[in-house]
PDB file of C-alpha atoms in Angstrom:
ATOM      1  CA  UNK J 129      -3.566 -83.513 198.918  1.00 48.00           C
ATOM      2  CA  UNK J 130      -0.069 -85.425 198.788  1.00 53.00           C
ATOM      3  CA  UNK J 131       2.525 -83.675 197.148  1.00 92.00           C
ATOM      4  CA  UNK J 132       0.609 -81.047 196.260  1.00 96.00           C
ATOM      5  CA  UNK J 133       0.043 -77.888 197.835  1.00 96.00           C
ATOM      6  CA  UNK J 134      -2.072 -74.517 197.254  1.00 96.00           C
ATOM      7  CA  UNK J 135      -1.797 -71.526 198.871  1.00 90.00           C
ATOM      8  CA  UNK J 136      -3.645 -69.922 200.495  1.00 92.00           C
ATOM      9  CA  UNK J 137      -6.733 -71.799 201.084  1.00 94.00           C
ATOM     10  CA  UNK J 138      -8.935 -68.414 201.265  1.00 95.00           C
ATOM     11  CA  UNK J 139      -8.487 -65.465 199.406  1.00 94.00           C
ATOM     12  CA  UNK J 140      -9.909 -62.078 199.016  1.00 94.00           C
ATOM     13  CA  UNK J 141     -10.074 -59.310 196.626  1.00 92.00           C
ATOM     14  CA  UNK J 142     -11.527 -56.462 195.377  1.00 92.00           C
ATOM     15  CA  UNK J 143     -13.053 -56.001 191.778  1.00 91.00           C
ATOM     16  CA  UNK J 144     -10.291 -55.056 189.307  1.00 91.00           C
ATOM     17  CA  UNK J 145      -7.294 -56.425 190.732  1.00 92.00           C
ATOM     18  CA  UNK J 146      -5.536 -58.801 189.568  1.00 94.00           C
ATOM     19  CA  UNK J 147      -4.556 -61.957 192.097  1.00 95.00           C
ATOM     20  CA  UNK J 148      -2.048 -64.806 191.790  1.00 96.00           C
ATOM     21  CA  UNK J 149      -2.683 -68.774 193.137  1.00 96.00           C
ATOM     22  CA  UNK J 150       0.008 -70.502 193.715  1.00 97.00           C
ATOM     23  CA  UNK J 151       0.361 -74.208 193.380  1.00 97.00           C
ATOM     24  CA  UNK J 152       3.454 -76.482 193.924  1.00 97.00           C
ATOM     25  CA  UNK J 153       4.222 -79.879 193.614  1.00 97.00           C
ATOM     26  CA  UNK J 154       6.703 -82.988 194.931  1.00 96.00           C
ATOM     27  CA  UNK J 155       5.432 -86.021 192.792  1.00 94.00           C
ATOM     28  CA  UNK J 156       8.072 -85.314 189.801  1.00 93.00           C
ATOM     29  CA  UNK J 157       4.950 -85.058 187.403  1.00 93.00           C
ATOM     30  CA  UNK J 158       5.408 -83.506 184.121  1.00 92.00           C
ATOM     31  CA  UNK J 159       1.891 -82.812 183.706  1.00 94.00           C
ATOM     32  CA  UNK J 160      -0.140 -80.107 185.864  1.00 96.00           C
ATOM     33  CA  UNK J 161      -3.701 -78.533 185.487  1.00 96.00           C
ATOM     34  CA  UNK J 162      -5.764 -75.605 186.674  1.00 98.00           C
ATOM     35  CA  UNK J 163      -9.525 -75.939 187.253  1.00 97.00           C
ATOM     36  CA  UNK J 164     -12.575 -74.110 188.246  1.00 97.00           C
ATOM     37  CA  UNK J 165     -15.261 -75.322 190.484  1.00 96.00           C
ATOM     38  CA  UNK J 166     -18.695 -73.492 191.072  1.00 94.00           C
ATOM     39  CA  UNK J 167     -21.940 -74.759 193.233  1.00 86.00           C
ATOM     40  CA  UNK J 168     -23.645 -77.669 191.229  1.00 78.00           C
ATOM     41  CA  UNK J 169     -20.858 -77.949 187.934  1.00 82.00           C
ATOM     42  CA  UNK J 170     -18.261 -80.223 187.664  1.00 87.00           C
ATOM     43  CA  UNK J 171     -14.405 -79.265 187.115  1.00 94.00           C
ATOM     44  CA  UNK J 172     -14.091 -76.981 184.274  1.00 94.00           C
ATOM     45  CA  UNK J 173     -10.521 -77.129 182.765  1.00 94.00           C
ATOM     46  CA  UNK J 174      -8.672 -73.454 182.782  1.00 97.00           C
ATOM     47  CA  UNK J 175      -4.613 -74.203 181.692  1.00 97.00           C
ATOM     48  CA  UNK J 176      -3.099 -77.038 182.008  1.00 95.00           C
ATOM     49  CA  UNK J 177       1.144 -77.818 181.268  1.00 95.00           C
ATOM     50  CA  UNK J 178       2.448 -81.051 179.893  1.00 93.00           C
ATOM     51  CA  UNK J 179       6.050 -79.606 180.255  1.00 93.00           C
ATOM     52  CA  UNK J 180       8.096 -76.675 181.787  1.00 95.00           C
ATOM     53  CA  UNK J 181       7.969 -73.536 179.952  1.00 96.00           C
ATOM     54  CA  UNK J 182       4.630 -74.581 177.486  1.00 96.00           C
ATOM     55  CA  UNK J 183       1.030 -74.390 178.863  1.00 96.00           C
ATOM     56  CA  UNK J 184      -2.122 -74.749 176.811  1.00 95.00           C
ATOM     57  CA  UNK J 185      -5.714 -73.442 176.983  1.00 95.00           C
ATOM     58  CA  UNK J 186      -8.115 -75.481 178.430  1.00 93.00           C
ATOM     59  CA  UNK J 187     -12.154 -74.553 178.173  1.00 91.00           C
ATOM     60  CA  UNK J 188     -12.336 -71.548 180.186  1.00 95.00           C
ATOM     61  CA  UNK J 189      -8.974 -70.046 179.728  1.00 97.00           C
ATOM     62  CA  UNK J 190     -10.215 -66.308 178.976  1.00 96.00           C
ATOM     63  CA  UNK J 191      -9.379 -63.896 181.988  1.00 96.00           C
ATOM     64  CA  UNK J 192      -7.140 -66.119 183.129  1.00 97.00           C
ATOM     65  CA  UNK J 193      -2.755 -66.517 182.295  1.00 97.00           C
ATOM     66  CA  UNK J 194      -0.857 -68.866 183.748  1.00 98.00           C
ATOM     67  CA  UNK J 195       3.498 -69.910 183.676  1.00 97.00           C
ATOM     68  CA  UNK J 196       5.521 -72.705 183.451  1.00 98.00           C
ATOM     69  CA  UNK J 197       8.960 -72.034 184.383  1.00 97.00           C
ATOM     70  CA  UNK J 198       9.943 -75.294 186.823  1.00 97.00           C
ATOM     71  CA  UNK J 199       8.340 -78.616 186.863  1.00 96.00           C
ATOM     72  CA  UNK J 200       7.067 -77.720 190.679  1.00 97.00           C
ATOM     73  CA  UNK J 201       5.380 -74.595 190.087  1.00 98.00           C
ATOM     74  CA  UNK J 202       2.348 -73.794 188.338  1.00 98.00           C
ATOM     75  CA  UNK J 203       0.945 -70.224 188.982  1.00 98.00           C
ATOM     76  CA  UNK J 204      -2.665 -69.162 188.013  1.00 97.00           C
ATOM     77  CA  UNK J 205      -3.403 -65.620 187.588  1.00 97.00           C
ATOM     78  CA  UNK J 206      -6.974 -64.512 188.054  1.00 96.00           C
ATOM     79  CA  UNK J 207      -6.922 -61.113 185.795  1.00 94.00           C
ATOM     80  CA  UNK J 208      -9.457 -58.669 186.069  1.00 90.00           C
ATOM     81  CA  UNK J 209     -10.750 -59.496 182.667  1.00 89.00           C
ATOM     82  CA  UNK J 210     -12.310 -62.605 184.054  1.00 90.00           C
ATOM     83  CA  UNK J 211     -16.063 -61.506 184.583  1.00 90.00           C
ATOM     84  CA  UNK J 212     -17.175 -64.044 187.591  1.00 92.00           C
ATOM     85  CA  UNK J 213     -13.763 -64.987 189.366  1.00 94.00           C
ATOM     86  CA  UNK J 214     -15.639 -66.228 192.773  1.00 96.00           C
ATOM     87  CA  UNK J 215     -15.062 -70.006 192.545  1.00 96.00           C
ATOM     88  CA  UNK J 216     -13.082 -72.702 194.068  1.00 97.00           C
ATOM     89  CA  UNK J 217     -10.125 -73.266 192.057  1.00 98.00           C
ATOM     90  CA  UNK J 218      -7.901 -76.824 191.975  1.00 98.00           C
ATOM     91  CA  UNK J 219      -4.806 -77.690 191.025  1.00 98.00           C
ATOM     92  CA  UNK J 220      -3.511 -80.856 189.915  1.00 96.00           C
ATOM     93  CA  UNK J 221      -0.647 -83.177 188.914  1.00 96.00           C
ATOM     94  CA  UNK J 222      -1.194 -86.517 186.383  1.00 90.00           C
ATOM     95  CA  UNK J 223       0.387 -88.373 184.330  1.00 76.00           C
ATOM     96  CA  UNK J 224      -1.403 -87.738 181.110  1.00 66.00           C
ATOM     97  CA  UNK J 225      -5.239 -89.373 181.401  1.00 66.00           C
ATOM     98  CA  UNK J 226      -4.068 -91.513 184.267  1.00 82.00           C
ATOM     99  CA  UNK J 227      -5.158 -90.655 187.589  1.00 88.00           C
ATOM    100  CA  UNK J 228      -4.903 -87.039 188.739  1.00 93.00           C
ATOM    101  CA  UNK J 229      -3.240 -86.069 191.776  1.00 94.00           C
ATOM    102  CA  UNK J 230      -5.328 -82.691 193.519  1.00 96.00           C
ATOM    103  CA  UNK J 231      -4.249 -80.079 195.895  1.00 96.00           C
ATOM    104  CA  UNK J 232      -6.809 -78.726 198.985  1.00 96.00           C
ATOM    105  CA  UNK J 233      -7.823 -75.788 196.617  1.00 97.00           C
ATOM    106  CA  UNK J 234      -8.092 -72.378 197.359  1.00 97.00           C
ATOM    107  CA  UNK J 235     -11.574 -70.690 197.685  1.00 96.00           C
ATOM    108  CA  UNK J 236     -11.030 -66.719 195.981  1.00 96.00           C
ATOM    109  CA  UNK J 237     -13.763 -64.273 197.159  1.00 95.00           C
ATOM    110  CA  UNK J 238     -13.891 -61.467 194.878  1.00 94.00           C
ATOM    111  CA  UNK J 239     -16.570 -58.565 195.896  1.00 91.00           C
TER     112      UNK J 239
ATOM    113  CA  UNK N  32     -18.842 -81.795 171.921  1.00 71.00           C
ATOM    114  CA  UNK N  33     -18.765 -84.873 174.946  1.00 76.00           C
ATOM    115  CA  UNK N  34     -21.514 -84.288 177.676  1.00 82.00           C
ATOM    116  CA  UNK N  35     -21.184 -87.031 180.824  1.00 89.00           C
ATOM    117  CA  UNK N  36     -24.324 -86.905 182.670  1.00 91.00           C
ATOM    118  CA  UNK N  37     -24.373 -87.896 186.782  1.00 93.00           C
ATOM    119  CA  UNK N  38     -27.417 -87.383 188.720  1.00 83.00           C
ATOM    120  CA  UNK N  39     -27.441 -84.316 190.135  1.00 78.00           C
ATOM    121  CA  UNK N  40     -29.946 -85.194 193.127  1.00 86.00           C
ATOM    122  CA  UNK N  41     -28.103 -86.996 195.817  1.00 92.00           C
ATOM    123  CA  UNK N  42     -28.635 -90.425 196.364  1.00 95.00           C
ATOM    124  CA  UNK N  43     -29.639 -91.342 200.353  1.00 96.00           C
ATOM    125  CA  UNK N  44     -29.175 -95.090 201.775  1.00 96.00           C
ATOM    126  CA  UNK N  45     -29.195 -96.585 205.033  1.00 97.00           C
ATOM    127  CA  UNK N  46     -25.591 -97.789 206.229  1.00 98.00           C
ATOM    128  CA  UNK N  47     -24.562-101.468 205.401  1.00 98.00           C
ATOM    129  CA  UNK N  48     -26.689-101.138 201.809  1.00 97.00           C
ATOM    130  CA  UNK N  49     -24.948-100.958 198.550  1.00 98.00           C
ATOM    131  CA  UNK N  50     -25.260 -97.561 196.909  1.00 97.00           C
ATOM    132  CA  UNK N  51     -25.272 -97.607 192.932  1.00 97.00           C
ATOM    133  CA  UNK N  52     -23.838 -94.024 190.766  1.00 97.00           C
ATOM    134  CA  UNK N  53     -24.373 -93.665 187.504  1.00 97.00           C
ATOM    135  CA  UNK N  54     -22.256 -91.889 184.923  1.00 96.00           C
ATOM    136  CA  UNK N  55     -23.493 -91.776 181.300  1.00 95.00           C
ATOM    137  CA  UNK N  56     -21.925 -90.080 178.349  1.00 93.00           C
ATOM    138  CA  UNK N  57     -22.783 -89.261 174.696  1.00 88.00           C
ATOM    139  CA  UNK N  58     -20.745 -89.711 171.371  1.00 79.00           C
ATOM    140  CA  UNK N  59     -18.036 -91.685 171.384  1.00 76.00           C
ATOM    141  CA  UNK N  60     -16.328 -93.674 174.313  1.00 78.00           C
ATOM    142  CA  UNK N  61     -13.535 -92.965 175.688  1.00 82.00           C
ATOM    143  CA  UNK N  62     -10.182 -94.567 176.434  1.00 82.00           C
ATOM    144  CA  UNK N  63     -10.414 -94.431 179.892  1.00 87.00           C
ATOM    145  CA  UNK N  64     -13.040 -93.881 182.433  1.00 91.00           C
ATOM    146  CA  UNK N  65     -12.279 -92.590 186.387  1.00 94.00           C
ATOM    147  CA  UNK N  66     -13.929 -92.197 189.767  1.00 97.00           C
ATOM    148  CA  UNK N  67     -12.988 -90.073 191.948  1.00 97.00           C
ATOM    149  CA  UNK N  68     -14.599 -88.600 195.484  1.00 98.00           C
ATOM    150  CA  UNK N  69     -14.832 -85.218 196.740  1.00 97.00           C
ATOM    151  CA  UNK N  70     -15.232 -84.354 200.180  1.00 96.00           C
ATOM    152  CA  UNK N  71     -17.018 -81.036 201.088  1.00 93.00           C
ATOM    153  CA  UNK N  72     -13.799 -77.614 200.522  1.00 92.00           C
ATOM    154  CA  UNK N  73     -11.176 -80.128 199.591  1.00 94.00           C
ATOM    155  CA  UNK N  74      -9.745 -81.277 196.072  1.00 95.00           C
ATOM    156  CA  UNK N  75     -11.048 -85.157 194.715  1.00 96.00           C
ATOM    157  CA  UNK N  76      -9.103 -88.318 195.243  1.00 96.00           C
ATOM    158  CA  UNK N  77      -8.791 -90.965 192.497  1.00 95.00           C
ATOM    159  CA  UNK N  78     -10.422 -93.829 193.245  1.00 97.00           C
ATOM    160  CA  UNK N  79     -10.875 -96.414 190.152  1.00 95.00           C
ATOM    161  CA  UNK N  80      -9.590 -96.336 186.574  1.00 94.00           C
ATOM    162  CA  UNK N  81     -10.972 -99.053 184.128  1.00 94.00           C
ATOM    163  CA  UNK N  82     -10.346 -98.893 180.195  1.00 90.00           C
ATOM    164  CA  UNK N  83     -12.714 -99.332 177.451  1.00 87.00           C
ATOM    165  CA  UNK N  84     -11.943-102.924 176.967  1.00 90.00           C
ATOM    166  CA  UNK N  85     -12.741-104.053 180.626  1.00 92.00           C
ATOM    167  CA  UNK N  86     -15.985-104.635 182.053  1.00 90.00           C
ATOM    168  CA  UNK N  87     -15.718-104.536 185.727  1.00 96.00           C
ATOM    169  CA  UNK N  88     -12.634-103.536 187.956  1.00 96.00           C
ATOM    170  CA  UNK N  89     -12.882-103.607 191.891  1.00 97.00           C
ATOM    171  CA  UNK N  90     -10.992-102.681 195.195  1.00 95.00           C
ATOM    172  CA  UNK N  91     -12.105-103.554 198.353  1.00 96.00           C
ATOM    173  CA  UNK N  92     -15.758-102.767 198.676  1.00 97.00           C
ATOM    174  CA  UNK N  93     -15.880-100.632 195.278  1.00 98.00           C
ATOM    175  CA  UNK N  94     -16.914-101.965 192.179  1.00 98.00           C
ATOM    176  CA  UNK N  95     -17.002-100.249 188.919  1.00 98.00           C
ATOM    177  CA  UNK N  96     -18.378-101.505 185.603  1.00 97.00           C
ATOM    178  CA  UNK N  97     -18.113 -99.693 182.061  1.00 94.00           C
ATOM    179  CA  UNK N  98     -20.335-100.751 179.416  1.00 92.00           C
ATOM    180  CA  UNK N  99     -19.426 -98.924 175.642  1.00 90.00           C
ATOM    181  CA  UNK N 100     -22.732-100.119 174.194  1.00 91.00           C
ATOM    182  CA  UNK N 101     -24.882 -98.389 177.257  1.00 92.00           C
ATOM    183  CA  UNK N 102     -22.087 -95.761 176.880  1.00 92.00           C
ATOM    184  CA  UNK N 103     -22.420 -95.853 180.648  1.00 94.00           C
ATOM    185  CA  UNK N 104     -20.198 -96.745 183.859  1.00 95.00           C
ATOM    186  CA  UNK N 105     -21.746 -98.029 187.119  1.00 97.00           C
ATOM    187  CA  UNK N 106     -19.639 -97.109 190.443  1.00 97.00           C
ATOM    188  CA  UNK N 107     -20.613 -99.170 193.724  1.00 98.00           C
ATOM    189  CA  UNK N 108     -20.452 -99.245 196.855  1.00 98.00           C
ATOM    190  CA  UNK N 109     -21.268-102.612 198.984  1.00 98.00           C
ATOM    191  CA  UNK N 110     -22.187-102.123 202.834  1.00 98.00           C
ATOM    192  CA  UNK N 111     -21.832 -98.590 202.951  1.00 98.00           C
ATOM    193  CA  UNK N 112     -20.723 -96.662 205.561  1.00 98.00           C
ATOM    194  CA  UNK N 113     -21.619 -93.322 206.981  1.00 97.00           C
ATOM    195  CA  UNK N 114     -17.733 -92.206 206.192  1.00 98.00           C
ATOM    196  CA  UNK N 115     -18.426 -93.258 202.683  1.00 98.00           C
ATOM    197  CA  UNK N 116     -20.921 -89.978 202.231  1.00 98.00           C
ATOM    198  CA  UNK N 117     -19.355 -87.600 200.117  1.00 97.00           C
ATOM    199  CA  UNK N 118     -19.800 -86.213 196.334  1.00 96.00           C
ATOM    200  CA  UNK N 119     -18.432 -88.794 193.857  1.00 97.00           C
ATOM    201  CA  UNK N 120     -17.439 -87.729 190.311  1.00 96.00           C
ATOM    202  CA  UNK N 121     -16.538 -89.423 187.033  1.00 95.00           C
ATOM    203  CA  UNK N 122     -14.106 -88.419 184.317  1.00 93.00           C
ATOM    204  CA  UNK N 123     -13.616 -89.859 181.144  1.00 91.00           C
ATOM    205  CA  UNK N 124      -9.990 -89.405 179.176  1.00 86.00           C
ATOM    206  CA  UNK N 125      -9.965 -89.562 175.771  1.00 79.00           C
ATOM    207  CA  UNK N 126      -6.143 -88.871 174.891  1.00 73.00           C
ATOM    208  CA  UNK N 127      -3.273 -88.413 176.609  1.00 66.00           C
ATOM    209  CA  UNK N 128      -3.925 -84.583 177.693  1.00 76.00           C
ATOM    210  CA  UNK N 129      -6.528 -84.054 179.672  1.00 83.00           C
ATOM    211  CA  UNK N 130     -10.012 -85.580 181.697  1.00 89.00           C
ATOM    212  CA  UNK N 131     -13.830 -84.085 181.180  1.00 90.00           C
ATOM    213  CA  UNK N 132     -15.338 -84.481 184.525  1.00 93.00           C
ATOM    214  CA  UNK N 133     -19.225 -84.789 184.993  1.00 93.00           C
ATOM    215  CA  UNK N 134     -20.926 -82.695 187.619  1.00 93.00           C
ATOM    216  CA  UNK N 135     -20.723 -85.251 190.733  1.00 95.00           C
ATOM    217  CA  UNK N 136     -23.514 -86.783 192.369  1.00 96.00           C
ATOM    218  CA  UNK N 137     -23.495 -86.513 195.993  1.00 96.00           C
ATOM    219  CA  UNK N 138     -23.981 -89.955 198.351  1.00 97.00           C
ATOM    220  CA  UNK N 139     -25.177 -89.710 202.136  1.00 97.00           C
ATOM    221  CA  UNK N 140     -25.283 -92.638 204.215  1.00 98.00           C
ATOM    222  CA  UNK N 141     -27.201 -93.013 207.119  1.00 96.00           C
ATOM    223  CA  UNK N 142     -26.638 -94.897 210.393  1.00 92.00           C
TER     224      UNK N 142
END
């Protein structure tokens, strides 16, 4: 946890709307990422941000849209494009392919 | 593409025994290999880094060995604890961006 915090830890939502994580930091890294977790697979890389204002696509980007726009924040948008958005989604801070610095996670429920 | 490997059954030993993960991967090796453990609804912790061209790195009662010809990494534990049961992952960095995580493998101690 650290520096790092997610909010909130459970969410809920219907089909079809869209829903916003939120993720903020404290450790002055540059570098932040977004990823998925599901029963029995590892982390699965959705955005991740080297610098403010650029992002790129990690595996699993589709349904997904993220922003940049200070060096603390790193949103993640769960659109209603993305087909199975029920998972346990991370956030973290590094510094490049050091070590990576996670938040608690939030757990999104979407029925 | 890279696939890491971790056994996906969960590895049971009695407390003060060492307990032995394994982490292989295919193609090529990378720069950097990590450890990290995951406790049940919260994000992983970083535990161990070691780079291609070391063979063993260690803290406190963790040892962690990385052999490019096996294309493997070996993460220990020595007298295990019950409050050492948790999932423990691997990640492997091959540039600068980003890690690929393997799938965990999940330790319980027992008293």
């Amino acid at each position: 946890d650290g520096g790092i915090t997610q909010s909130p830890k459970y969410l809920f939502r219907k089909e079809g709307q869209n829903v916003t994580l939120s993720c903020e930091q404290n450790l002055n890294h540059d570098a932040m990422y977004w990823y998925r977790q599901d029963p029995g697979q590892g982390l699965r890389l959705i955005y991740y941000s080297q610098i403010v204002n650029d992002f790129q696509k990690g595996d699993i980007a589709e349904g997904y849209s993220v922003s940049r726009e200070k060096k603390e924040s790193f949103p993640l948008t769960v659109t209603s494009a993305q087909k199975n958005p029920t998972a346990f989604y991370l956030c973290a801070t590094g510094l490049g392919s050091y070590e990576q610095y996670f938040g608690p996670g939030t757990r999104l429920t979407v029925t | 593409s890279q696939k890491i490997e971790q056994n996906s059954e969960a590895l049971n030993i009695q407390e003060g025994k060492t307990a032995t993960l394994t982490c292989n991967y295919t193609n090529y090796s990378p720069a950097y290999l990590q450890w990290y453990r995951q406790d049940p609804g919260r994000g992983p912790v970083f535990l161990l880094l070691i780079r291609e061209n070391e063979k063993e790195k260690r803290k406190e009662r963790l040892k962690v060995t990385f052999d490019t010809t096996l294309k493997q990494s070996l993460f220990h534990i020595t007298a295990s604890q019950p409050a050492d049961s948790a999932t423990y992952l691997c990640a492997l960095a091959y540039n600068t961006d980003k890690l690929i995580f393997g799938t965990g493998t999940r330790l319980q101690v027992f008293p």
